[in-house]
Amino acid sequence: NMSRWKLNELIHWDNFPPARAAEYVAFAHARGVRVVWGFGWGWAPAWNYTLPPDFDRGVGEGVEMCGSSPANLAFFRREIARKVRELYAPTGCDGIYFQAFTECPKCRCPRCAGRTMGELMLGFVNPIVDDLKREFPDLWISCGIHADFGDFAYLADLDPRCNLLWENCDAGTSVRGDDEDFGYIYKSIPYDHGYGPDVPA
């Protein structure tokens, strides 16, 4: 159906790729469709990873992790590279998509309190993107940003090799120059009208 409608990229969001992921990618490629695997980076961490006993879950109601913890940063840098190396890259996929620190409040510990979500995310994401691009230079990487993210200005310093995919953000446009790689997801039409038999999502 994607091929019929001239759609050429599928972002498949889940905790893991499907069991027959390489066949899935080959099938899509045969029809001119790129496949991008999506998974969380520091978003609902217990849902996506087996966390170590010393994992710092952060401070504050609804907080899921401390974005300043050196142990957390080292854990994710190692585990994300491992996931890409062992689970995603062998499928022949075209890229990976992630969200980091979305849909949850910022940690309120003394190390995080004085920093914006953007500053925390850059310290978390940029080293991982650099590691991945060194090992997999042709892998397209996309970072999903939500409307509740906060100050977008810091994203100007996101690694330029990483796409920005805005999700219902007021910005919705480039923060890194006219030629940057970015995309935009607009969900308000189905959300504003509510789901129902006459409003397919």
mmCIF file with all atom_site columns, C-alpha atoms in Angstrom:
data_model
loop_
_atom_site.group_PDB
_atom_site.id
_atom_site.type_symbol
_atom_site.label_atom_id
_atom_site.label_alt_id
_atom_site.label_comp_id
_atom_site.label_asym_id
_atom_site.label_entity_id
_atom_site.label_seq_id
_atom_site.pdbx_PDB_ins_code
_atom_site.Cartn_x
_atom_site.Cartn_y
_atom_site.Cartn_z
_atom_site.occupancy
_atom_site.B_iso_or_equiv
_atom_site.pdbx_formal_charge
_atom_site.auth_seq_id
_atom_site.auth_comp_id
_atom_site.auth_asym_id
_atom_site.auth_atom_id
_atom_site.pdbx_PDB_model_num
ATOM 1   C CA . ASN A 1 1   ? 0.000   0.000   0.000  1.00 0.00 ? 1   ASN A CA 1
ATOM 2   C CA . MET A 1 2   ? 2.844   2.428   0.745  1.00 0.00 ? 2   MET A CA 1
ATOM 3   C CA . SER A 1 3   ? 4.323   1.774   -2.676 1.00 0.00 ? 3   SER A CA 1
ATOM 4   C CA . ARG A 1 4   ? 0.927   2.369   -4.334 1.00 0.00 ? 4   ARG A CA 1
ATOM 5   C CA . TRP A 1 5   ? 0.556   5.705   -2.547 1.00 0.00 ? 5   TRP A CA 1
ATOM 6   C CA . LYS A 1 6   ? 4.148   6.742   -3.352 1.00 0.00 ? 6   LYS A CA 1
ATOM 7   C CA . LEU A 1 7   ? 5.193   6.727   0.317  1.00 0.00 ? 7   LEU A CA 1
ATOM 8   C CA . ASN A 1 8   ? 8.893   5.955   0.584  1.00 0.00 ? 8   ASN A CA 1
ATOM 9   C CA . GLU A 1 9   ? 9.834   5.734   4.264  1.00 0.00 ? 9   GLU A CA 1
ATOM 10  C CA . LEU A 1 10  ? 8.461   3.743   7.189  1.00 0.00 ? 10  LEU A CA 1
ATOM 11  C CA . ILE A 1 11  ? 9.433   4.460   10.798 1.00 0.00 ? 11  ILE A CA 1
ATOM 12  C CA . HIS A 1 12  ? 8.587   1.353   12.813 1.00 0.00 ? 12  HIS A CA 1
ATOM 13  C CA . TRP A 1 13  ? 8.420   2.257   16.520 1.00 0.00 ? 13  TRP A CA 1
ATOM 14  C CA . ASP A 1 14  ? 8.727   -0.570  19.068 1.00 0.00 ? 14  ASP A CA 1
ATOM 15  C CA . ASN A 1 15  ? 11.018  -1.911  21.795 1.00 0.00 ? 15  ASN A CA 1
ATOM 16  C CA . PHE A 1 16  ? 12.684  -4.360  19.399 1.00 0.00 ? 16  PHE A CA 1
ATOM 17  C CA . PRO A 1 17  ? 12.683  -5.059  15.673 1.00 0.00 ? 17  PRO A CA 1
ATOM 18  C CA . PRO A 1 18  ? 10.335  -7.847  14.557 1.00 0.00 ? 18  PRO A CA 1
ATOM 19  C CA . ALA A 1 19  ? 11.588  -11.441 14.543 1.00 0.00 ? 19  ALA A CA 1
ATOM 20  C CA . ARG A 1 20  ? 11.988  -11.513 10.730 1.00 0.00 ? 20  ARG A CA 1
ATOM 21  C CA . ALA A 1 21  ? 13.353  -7.976  10.531 1.00 0.00 ? 21  ALA A CA 1
ATOM 22  C CA . ALA A 1 22  ? 15.834  -8.600  7.705  1.00 0.00 ? 22  ALA A CA 1
ATOM 23  C CA . GLU A 1 23  ? 13.043  -10.059 5.518  1.00 0.00 ? 23  GLU A CA 1
ATOM 24  C CA . TYR A 1 24  ? 10.846  -7.086  6.457  1.00 0.00 ? 24  TYR A CA 1
ATOM 25  C CA . VAL A 1 25  ? 13.552  -4.649  5.309  1.00 0.00 ? 25  VAL A CA 1
ATOM 26  C CA . ALA A 1 26  ? 14.258  -6.598  2.107  1.00 0.00 ? 26  ALA A CA 1
ATOM 27  C CA . PHE A 1 27  ? 10.532  -6.657  1.272  1.00 0.00 ? 27  PHE A CA 1
ATOM 28  C CA . ALA A 1 28  ? 10.305  -2.884  1.794  1.00 0.00 ? 28  ALA A CA 1
ATOM 29  C CA . HIS A 1 29  ? 13.466  -2.176  -0.204 1.00 0.00 ? 29  HIS A CA 1
ATOM 30  C CA . ALA A 1 30  ? 12.144  -4.239  -3.115 1.00 0.00 ? 30  ALA A CA 1
ATOM 31  C CA . ARG A 1 31  ? 9.233   -1.791  -3.243 1.00 0.00 ? 31  ARG A CA 1
ATOM 32  C CA . GLY A 1 32  ? 11.297  1.387   -2.907 1.00 0.00 ? 32  GLY A CA 1
ATOM 33  C CA . VAL A 1 33  ? 10.527  1.919   0.788  1.00 0.00 ? 33  VAL A CA 1
ATOM 34  C CA . ARG A 1 34  ? 13.192  2.845   3.332  1.00 0.00 ? 34  ARG A CA 1
ATOM 35  C CA . VAL A 1 35  ? 12.910  1.294   6.824  1.00 0.00 ? 35  VAL A CA 1
ATOM 36  C CA . VAL A 1 36  ? 13.841  3.190   9.980  1.00 0.00 ? 36  VAL A CA 1
ATOM 37  C CA . TRP A 1 37  ? 13.689  1.388   13.327 1.00 0.00 ? 37  TRP A CA 1
ATOM 38  C CA . GLY A 1 38  ? 12.489  3.524   16.229 1.00 0.00 ? 38  GLY A CA 1
ATOM 39  C CA . PHE A 1 39  ? 13.222  2.940   19.915 1.00 0.00 ? 39  PHE A CA 1
ATOM 40  C CA . GLY A 1 40  ? 13.542  4.999   23.088 1.00 0.00 ? 40  GLY A CA 1
ATOM 41  C CA . TRP A 1 41  ? 16.744  6.635   24.270 1.00 0.00 ? 41  TRP A CA 1
ATOM 42  C CA . GLY A 1 42  ? 16.266  7.681   27.889 1.00 0.00 ? 42  GLY A CA 1
ATOM 43  C CA . TRP A 1 43  ? 12.496  7.673   27.469 1.00 0.00 ? 43  TRP A CA 1
ATOM 44  C CA . ALA A 1 44  ? 10.579  5.162   29.618 1.00 0.00 ? 44  ALA A CA 1
ATOM 45  C CA . PRO A 1 45  ? 13.982  3.520   30.275 1.00 0.00 ? 45  PRO A CA 1
ATOM 46  C CA . ALA A 1 46  ? 12.609  0.506   32.160 1.00 0.00 ? 46  ALA A CA 1
ATOM 47  C CA . TRP A 1 47  ? 10.387  -0.235  29.149 1.00 0.00 ? 47  TRP A CA 1
ATOM 48  C CA . ASN A 1 48  ? 13.289  -0.327  26.709 1.00 0.00 ? 48  ASN A CA 1
ATOM 49  C CA . TYR A 1 49  ? 16.236  -1.613  28.773 1.00 0.00 ? 49  TYR A CA 1
ATOM 50  C CA . THR A 1 50  ? 17.186  -3.924  31.618 1.00 0.00 ? 50  THR A CA 1
ATOM 51  C CA . LEU A 1 51  ? 18.434  -1.283  34.023 1.00 0.00 ? 51  LEU A CA 1
ATOM 52  C CA . PRO A 1 52  ? 21.434  -1.864  36.293 1.00 0.00 ? 52  PRO A CA 1
ATOM 53  C CA . PRO A 1 53  ? 20.910  -1.839  40.090 1.00 0.00 ? 53  PRO A CA 1
ATOM 54  C CA . ASP A 1 54  ? 22.698  1.516   40.425 1.00 0.00 ? 54  ASP A CA 1
ATOM 55  C CA . PHE A 1 55  ? 20.549  3.248   37.777 1.00 0.00 ? 55  PHE A CA 1
ATOM 56  C CA . ASP A 1 56  ? 19.745  6.796   38.927 1.00 0.00 ? 56  ASP A CA 1
ATOM 57  C CA . ARG A 1 57  ? 16.006  7.299   38.488 1.00 0.00 ? 57  ARG A CA 1
ATOM 58  C CA . GLY A 1 58  ? 16.255  11.006  39.286 1.00 0.00 ? 58  GLY A CA 1
ATOM 59  C CA . VAL A 1 59  ? 14.360  13.311  41.613 1.00 0.00 ? 59  VAL A CA 1
ATOM 60  C CA . GLY A 1 60  ? 10.768  14.559  41.336 1.00 0.00 ? 60  GLY A CA 1
ATOM 61  C CA . GLU A 1 61  ? 7.283   13.278  40.632 1.00 0.00 ? 61  GLU A CA 1
ATOM 62  C CA . GLY A 1 62  ? 7.016   11.494  37.297 1.00 0.00 ? 62  GLY A CA 1
ATOM 63  C CA . VAL A 1 63  ? 10.777  11.697  36.654 1.00 0.00 ? 63  VAL A CA 1
ATOM 64  C CA . GLU A 1 64  ? 12.136  8.544   35.013 1.00 0.00 ? 64  GLU A CA 1
ATOM 65  C CA . MET A 1 65  ? 15.882  9.137   35.071 1.00 0.00 ? 65  MET A CA 1
ATOM 66  C CA . CYS A 1 66  ? 18.616  11.602  35.947 1.00 0.00 ? 66  CYS A CA 1
ATOM 67  C CA . GLY A 1 67  ? 20.001  13.082  32.756 1.00 0.00 ? 67  GLY A CA 1
ATOM 68  C CA . SER A 1 68  ? 23.200  14.258  34.472 1.00 0.00 ? 68  SER A CA 1
ATOM 69  C CA . SER A 1 69  ? 24.253  11.001  36.102 1.00 0.00 ? 69  SER A CA 1
ATOM 70  C CA . PRO A 1 70  ? 27.655  9.871   34.715 1.00 0.00 ? 70  PRO A CA 1
ATOM 71  C CA . ALA A 1 71  ? 26.651  6.238   35.314 1.00 0.00 ? 71  ALA A CA 1
ATOM 72  C CA . ASN A 1 72  ? 23.388  6.693   33.388 1.00 0.00 ? 72  ASN A CA 1
ATOM 73  C CA . LEU A 1 73  ? 25.170  8.417   30.510 1.00 0.00 ? 73  LEU A CA 1
ATOM 74  C CA . ALA A 1 74  ? 27.782  5.645   30.304 1.00 0.00 ? 74  ALA A CA 1
ATOM 75  C CA . PHE A 1 75  ? 25.077  2.956   30.470 1.00 0.00 ? 75  PHE A CA 1
ATOM 76  C CA . PHE A 1 76  ? 23.040  4.383   27.601 1.00 0.00 ? 76  PHE A CA 1
ATOM 77  C CA . ARG A 1 77  ? 26.077  5.156   25.473 1.00 0.00 ? 77  ARG A CA 1
ATOM 78  C CA . ARG A 1 78  ? 27.136  1.511   25.751 1.00 0.00 ? 78  ARG A CA 1
ATOM 79  C CA . GLU A 1 79  ? 23.648  -0.046  25.474 1.00 0.00 ? 79  GLU A CA 1
ATOM 80  C CA . ILE A 1 80  ? 22.393  2.004   22.535 1.00 0.00 ? 80  ILE A CA 1
ATOM 81  C CA . ALA A 1 81  ? 25.525  1.236   20.517 1.00 0.00 ? 81  ALA A CA 1
ATOM 82  C CA . ARG A 1 82  ? 25.112  -2.440  21.409 1.00 0.00 ? 82  ARG A CA 1
ATOM 83  C CA . LYS A 1 83  ? 21.451  -2.445  20.329 1.00 0.00 ? 83  LYS A CA 1
ATOM 84  C CA . VAL A 1 84  ? 22.261  -0.811  17.004 1.00 0.00 ? 84  VAL A CA 1
ATOM 85  C CA . ARG A 1 85  ? 25.220  -3.133  16.416 1.00 0.00 ? 85  ARG A CA 1
ATOM 86  C CA . GLU A 1 86  ? 23.441  -6.370  17.399 1.00 0.00 ? 86  GLU A CA 1
ATOM 87  C CA . LEU A 1 87  ? 19.744  -5.792  16.644 1.00 0.00 ? 87  LEU A CA 1
ATOM 88  C CA . TYR A 1 88  ? 19.240  -3.009  14.125 1.00 0.00 ? 88  TYR A CA 1
ATOM 89  C CA . ALA A 1 89  ? 22.191  -2.628  11.739 1.00 0.00 ? 89  ALA A CA 1
ATOM 90  C CA . PRO A 1 90  ? 22.259  -6.368  10.806 1.00 0.00 ? 90  PRO A CA 1
ATOM 91  C CA . THR A 1 91  ? 18.714  -6.044  9.404  1.00 0.00 ? 91  THR A CA 1
ATOM 92  C CA . GLY A 1 92  ? 19.959  -3.831  6.573  1.00 0.00 ? 92  GLY A CA 1
ATOM 93  C CA . CYS A 1 93  ? 17.793  -0.927  7.751  1.00 0.00 ? 93  CYS A CA 1
ATOM 94  C CA . ASP A 1 94  ? 18.265  2.593   6.463  1.00 0.00 ? 94  ASP A CA 1
ATOM 95  C CA . GLY A 1 95  ? 18.204  4.377   9.794  1.00 0.00 ? 95  GLY A CA 1
ATOM 96  C CA . ILE A 1 96  ? 17.115  4.633   13.395 1.00 0.00 ? 96  ILE A CA 1
ATOM 97  C CA . TYR A 1 97  ? 14.706  7.029   15.090 1.00 0.00 ? 97  TYR A CA 1
ATOM 98  C CA . PHE A 1 98  ? 14.698  7.848   18.782 1.00 0.00 ? 98  PHE A CA 1
ATOM 99  C CA . GLN A 1 99  ? 13.078  10.043  21.380 1.00 0.00 ? 99  GLN A CA 1
ATOM 100 C CA . ALA A 1 100 ? 15.000  11.158  24.468 1.00 0.00 ? 100 ALA A CA 1
ATOM 101 C CA . PHE A 1 101 ? 13.494  12.758  27.583 1.00 0.00 ? 101 PHE A CA 1
ATOM 102 C CA . THR A 1 102 ? 10.028  13.066  26.039 1.00 0.00 ? 102 THR A CA 1
ATOM 103 C CA . GLU A 1 103 ? 6.681   12.856  27.816 1.00 0.00 ? 103 GLU A CA 1
ATOM 104 C CA . CYS A 1 104 ? 8.250   13.073  31.249 1.00 0.00 ? 104 CYS A CA 1
ATOM 105 C CA . PRO A 1 105 ? 9.404   15.929  33.509 1.00 0.00 ? 105 PRO A CA 1
ATOM 106 C CA . LYS A 1 106 ? 13.028  16.939  33.902 1.00 0.00 ? 106 LYS A CA 1
ATOM 107 C CA . CYS A 1 107 ? 14.960  15.574  36.868 1.00 0.00 ? 107 CYS A CA 1
ATOM 108 C CA . ARG A 1 108 ? 15.120  18.052  39.761 1.00 0.00 ? 108 ARG A CA 1
ATOM 109 C CA . CYS A 1 109 ? 18.398  16.940  41.311 1.00 0.00 ? 109 CYS A CA 1
ATOM 110 C CA . PRO A 1 110 ? 21.015  19.707  41.888 1.00 0.00 ? 110 PRO A CA 1
ATOM 111 C CA . ARG A 1 111 ? 22.952  18.663  38.753 1.00 0.00 ? 111 ARG A CA 1
ATOM 112 C CA . CYS A 1 112 ? 19.899  18.862  36.479 1.00 0.00 ? 112 CYS A CA 1
ATOM 113 C CA . ALA A 1 113 ? 17.945  21.697  38.104 1.00 0.00 ? 113 ALA A CA 1
ATOM 114 C CA . GLY A 1 114 ? 20.016  24.522  36.633 1.00 0.00 ? 114 GLY A CA 1
ATOM 115 C CA . ARG A 1 115 ? 20.061  23.087  33.098 1.00 0.00 ? 115 ARG A CA 1
ATOM 116 C CA . THR A 1 116 ? 17.374  23.120  30.414 1.00 0.00 ? 116 THR A CA 1
ATOM 117 C CA . MET A 1 117 ? 15.999  19.936  28.897 1.00 0.00 ? 117 MET A CA 1
ATOM 118 C CA . GLY A 1 118 ? 17.889  20.899  25.728 1.00 0.00 ? 118 GLY A CA 1
ATOM 119 C CA . GLU A 1 119 ? 21.226  21.098  27.524 1.00 0.00 ? 119 GLU A CA 1
ATOM 120 C CA . LEU A 1 120 ? 20.624  17.741  29.190 1.00 0.00 ? 120 LEU A CA 1
ATOM 121 C CA . MET A 1 121 ? 19.587  16.124  25.939 1.00 0.00 ? 121 MET A CA 1
ATOM 122 C CA . LEU A 1 122 ? 22.628  17.381  24.023 1.00 0.00 ? 122 LEU A CA 1
ATOM 123 C CA . GLY A 1 123 ? 24.989  15.959  26.648 1.00 0.00 ? 123 GLY A CA 1
ATOM 124 C CA . PHE A 1 124 ? 23.142  12.659  26.402 1.00 0.00 ? 124 PHE A CA 1
ATOM 125 C CA . VAL A 1 125 ? 22.557  12.410  22.640 1.00 0.00 ? 125 VAL A CA 1
ATOM 126 C CA . ASN A 1 126 ? 25.555  13.976  20.882 1.00 0.00 ? 126 ASN A CA 1
ATOM 127 C CA . PRO A 1 127 ? 28.189  11.499  22.137 1.00 0.00 ? 127 PRO A CA 1
ATOM 128 C CA . ILE A 1 128 ? 25.942  8.576   21.152 1.00 0.00 ? 128 ILE A CA 1
ATOM 129 C CA . VAL A 1 129 ? 25.299  9.997   17.678 1.00 0.00 ? 129 VAL A CA 1
ATOM 130 C CA . ASP A 1 130 ? 29.044  10.480  17.230 1.00 0.00 ? 130 ASP A CA 1
ATOM 131 C CA . ASP A 1 131 ? 29.768  6.883   18.274 1.00 0.00 ? 131 ASP A CA 1
ATOM 132 C CA . LEU A 1 132 ? 27.130  5.532   15.894 1.00 0.00 ? 132 LEU A CA 1
ATOM 133 C CA . LYS A 1 133 ? 28.228  7.631   12.923 1.00 0.00 ? 133 LYS A CA 1
ATOM 134 C CA . ARG A 1 134 ? 31.828  6.498   13.422 1.00 0.00 ? 134 ARG A CA 1
ATOM 135 C CA . GLU A 1 135 ? 30.777  2.848   13.364 1.00 0.00 ? 135 GLU A CA 1
ATOM 136 C CA . PHE A 1 136 ? 27.888  3.162   10.883 1.00 0.00 ? 136 PHE A CA 1
ATOM 137 C CA . PRO A 1 137 ? 28.583  6.267   8.757  1.00 0.00 ? 137 PRO A CA 1
ATOM 138 C CA . ASP A 1 138 ? 25.725  5.585   6.331  1.00 0.00 ? 138 ASP A CA 1
ATOM 139 C CA . LEU A 1 139 ? 23.057  5.066   9.000  1.00 0.00 ? 139 LEU A CA 1
ATOM 140 C CA . TRP A 1 140 ? 20.468  7.878   9.018  1.00 0.00 ? 140 TRP A CA 1
ATOM 141 C CA . ILE A 1 141 ? 19.660  8.996   12.577 1.00 0.00 ? 141 ILE A CA 1
ATOM 142 C CA . SER A 1 142 ? 16.569  10.961  13.573 1.00 0.00 ? 142 SER A CA 1
ATOM 143 C CA . CYS A 1 143 ? 15.717  12.622  16.902 1.00 0.00 ? 143 CYS A CA 1
ATOM 144 C CA . GLY A 1 144 ? 12.047  13.082  17.789 1.00 0.00 ? 144 GLY A CA 1
ATOM 145 C CA . ILE A 1 145 ? 11.127  16.232  19.730 1.00 0.00 ? 145 ILE A CA 1
ATOM 146 C CA . HIS A 1 146 ? 7.748   16.797  21.408 1.00 0.00 ? 146 HIS A CA 1
ATOM 147 C CA . ALA A 1 147 ? 5.803   20.009  21.923 1.00 0.00 ? 147 ALA A CA 1
ATOM 148 C CA . ASP A 1 148 ? 6.374   19.881  25.696 1.00 0.00 ? 148 ASP A CA 1
ATOM 149 C CA . PHE A 1 149 ? 10.160  19.848  25.318 1.00 0.00 ? 149 PHE A CA 1
ATOM 150 C CA . GLY A 1 150 ? 10.740  23.447  26.417 1.00 0.00 ? 150 GLY A CA 1
ATOM 151 C CA . ASP A 1 151 ? 13.470  25.730  25.084 1.00 0.00 ? 151 ASP A CA 1
ATOM 152 C CA . PHE A 1 152 ? 14.253  24.656  21.513 1.00 0.00 ? 152 PHE A CA 1
ATOM 153 C CA . ALA A 1 153 ? 17.229  27.020  21.113 1.00 0.00 ? 153 ALA A CA 1
ATOM 154 C CA . TYR A 1 154 ? 19.746  24.503  22.455 1.00 0.00 ? 154 TYR A CA 1
ATOM 155 C CA . LEU A 1 155 ? 18.874  22.099  19.646 1.00 0.00 ? 155 LEU A CA 1
ATOM 156 C CA . ALA A 1 156 ? 20.911  24.293  17.313 1.00 0.00 ? 156 ALA A CA 1
ATOM 157 C CA . ASP A 1 157 ? 23.892  22.401  18.755 1.00 0.00 ? 157 ASP A CA 1
ATOM 158 C CA . LEU A 1 158 ? 22.471  18.936  18.093 1.00 0.00 ? 158 LEU A CA 1
ATOM 159 C CA . ASP A 1 159 ? 24.948  16.947  15.995 1.00 0.00 ? 159 ASP A CA 1
ATOM 160 C CA . PRO A 1 160 ? 24.230  18.070  12.392 1.00 0.00 ? 160 PRO A CA 1
ATOM 161 C CA . ARG A 1 161 ? 24.359  14.423  11.249 1.00 0.00 ? 161 ARG A CA 1
ATOM 162 C CA . CYS A 1 162 ? 21.166  13.845  13.266 1.00 0.00 ? 162 CYS A CA 1
ATOM 163 C CA . ASN A 1 163 ? 17.783  14.696  11.740 1.00 0.00 ? 163 ASN A CA 1
ATOM 164 C CA . LEU A 1 164 ? 15.205  16.555  13.840 1.00 0.00 ? 164 LEU A CA 1
ATOM 165 C CA . LEU A 1 165 ? 11.643  15.255  13.642 1.00 0.00 ? 165 LEU A CA 1
ATOM 166 C CA . TRP A 1 166 ? 9.266   17.756  15.274 1.00 0.00 ? 166 TRP A CA 1
ATOM 167 C CA . GLU A 1 167 ? 6.081   16.275  16.744 1.00 0.00 ? 167 GLU A CA 1
ATOM 168 C CA . ASN A 1 168 ? 3.363   18.900  17.157 1.00 0.00 ? 168 ASN A CA 1
ATOM 169 C CA . CYS A 1 169 ? 5.919   21.528  18.130 1.00 0.00 ? 169 CYS A CA 1
ATOM 170 C CA . ASP A 1 170 ? 5.287   25.239  17.782 1.00 0.00 ? 170 ASP A CA 1
ATOM 171 C CA . ALA A 1 171 ? 8.719   25.548  16.168 1.00 0.00 ? 171 ALA A CA 1
ATOM 172 C CA . GLY A 1 172 ? 8.199   22.915  13.505 1.00 0.00 ? 172 GLY A CA 1
ATOM 173 C CA . THR A 1 173 ? 10.965  24.416  11.406 1.00 0.00 ? 173 THR A CA 1
ATOM 174 C CA . SER A 1 174 ? 14.714  24.578  11.184 1.00 0.00 ? 174 SER A CA 1
ATOM 175 C CA . VAL A 1 175 ? 16.799  25.694  14.164 1.00 0.00 ? 175 VAL A CA 1
ATOM 176 C CA . ARG A 1 176 ? 20.107  24.823  12.479 1.00 0.00 ? 176 ARG A CA 1
ATOM 177 C CA . GLY A 1 177 ? 19.990  26.693  9.197  1.00 0.00 ? 177 GLY A CA 1
ATOM 178 C CA . ASP A 1 178 ? 18.114  26.587  5.930  1.00 0.00 ? 178 ASP A CA 1
ATOM 179 C CA . ASP A 1 179 ? 19.717  23.385  4.665  1.00 0.00 ? 179 ASP A CA 1
ATOM 180 C CA . GLU A 1 180 ? 19.280  21.139  7.680  1.00 0.00 ? 180 GLU A CA 1
ATOM 181 C CA . ASP A 1 181 ? 17.559  17.748  7.564  1.00 0.00 ? 181 ASP A CA 1
ATOM 182 C CA . PHE A 1 182 ? 14.292  17.953  9.509  1.00 0.00 ? 182 PHE A CA 1
ATOM 183 C CA . GLY A 1 183 ? 10.741  16.639  9.388  1.00 0.00 ? 183 GLY A CA 1
ATOM 184 C CA . TYR A 1 184 ? 7.403   17.401  11.001 1.00 0.00 ? 184 TYR A CA 1
ATOM 185 C CA . ILE A 1 185 ? 4.611   15.190  12.358 1.00 0.00 ? 185 ILE A CA 1
ATOM 186 C CA . TYR A 1 186 ? 1.225   16.889  12.622 1.00 0.00 ? 186 TYR A CA 1
ATOM 187 C CA . LYS A 1 187 ? -1.385  14.948  14.589 1.00 0.00 ? 187 LYS A CA 1
ATOM 188 C CA . SER A 1 188 ? -3.831  17.660  15.617 1.00 0.00 ? 188 SER A CA 1
ATOM 189 C CA . ILE A 1 189 ? -6.533  16.968  13.030 1.00 0.00 ? 189 ILE A CA 1
ATOM 190 C CA . PRO A 1 190 ? -7.439  13.503  14.360 1.00 0.00 ? 190 PRO A CA 1
ATOM 191 C CA . TYR A 1 191 ? -6.678  14.531  17.950 1.00 0.00 ? 191 TYR A CA 1
ATOM 192 C CA . ASP A 1 192 ? -8.787  17.700  17.840 1.00 0.00 ? 192 ASP A CA 1
ATOM 193 C CA . HIS A 1 193 ? -11.783 15.858  16.428 1.00 0.00 ? 193 HIS A CA 1
ATOM 194 C CA . GLY A 1 194 ? -11.445 12.750  18.578 1.00 0.00 ? 194 GLY A CA 1
ATOM 195 C CA . TYR A 1 195 ? -11.163 9.186   17.410 1.00 0.00 ? 195 TYR A CA 1
ATOM 196 C CA . GLY A 1 196 ? -14.248 7.454   16.106 1.00 0.00 ? 196 GLY A CA 1
ATOM 197 C CA . PRO A 1 197 ? -15.659 5.490   13.178 1.00 0.00 ? 197 PRO A CA 1
ATOM 198 C CA . ASP A 1 198 ? -15.966 8.665   11.105 1.00 0.00 ? 198 ASP A CA 1
ATOM 199 C CA . VAL A 1 199 ? -12.477 9.949   12.016 1.00 0.00 ? 199 VAL A CA 1
ATOM 200 C CA . PRO A 1 200 ? -9.880  7.282   11.248 1.00 0.00 ? 200 PRO A CA 1
ATOM 201 C CA . ALA A 1 201 ? -6.628  8.117   13.041 1.00 0.00 ? 201 ALA A CA 1
#
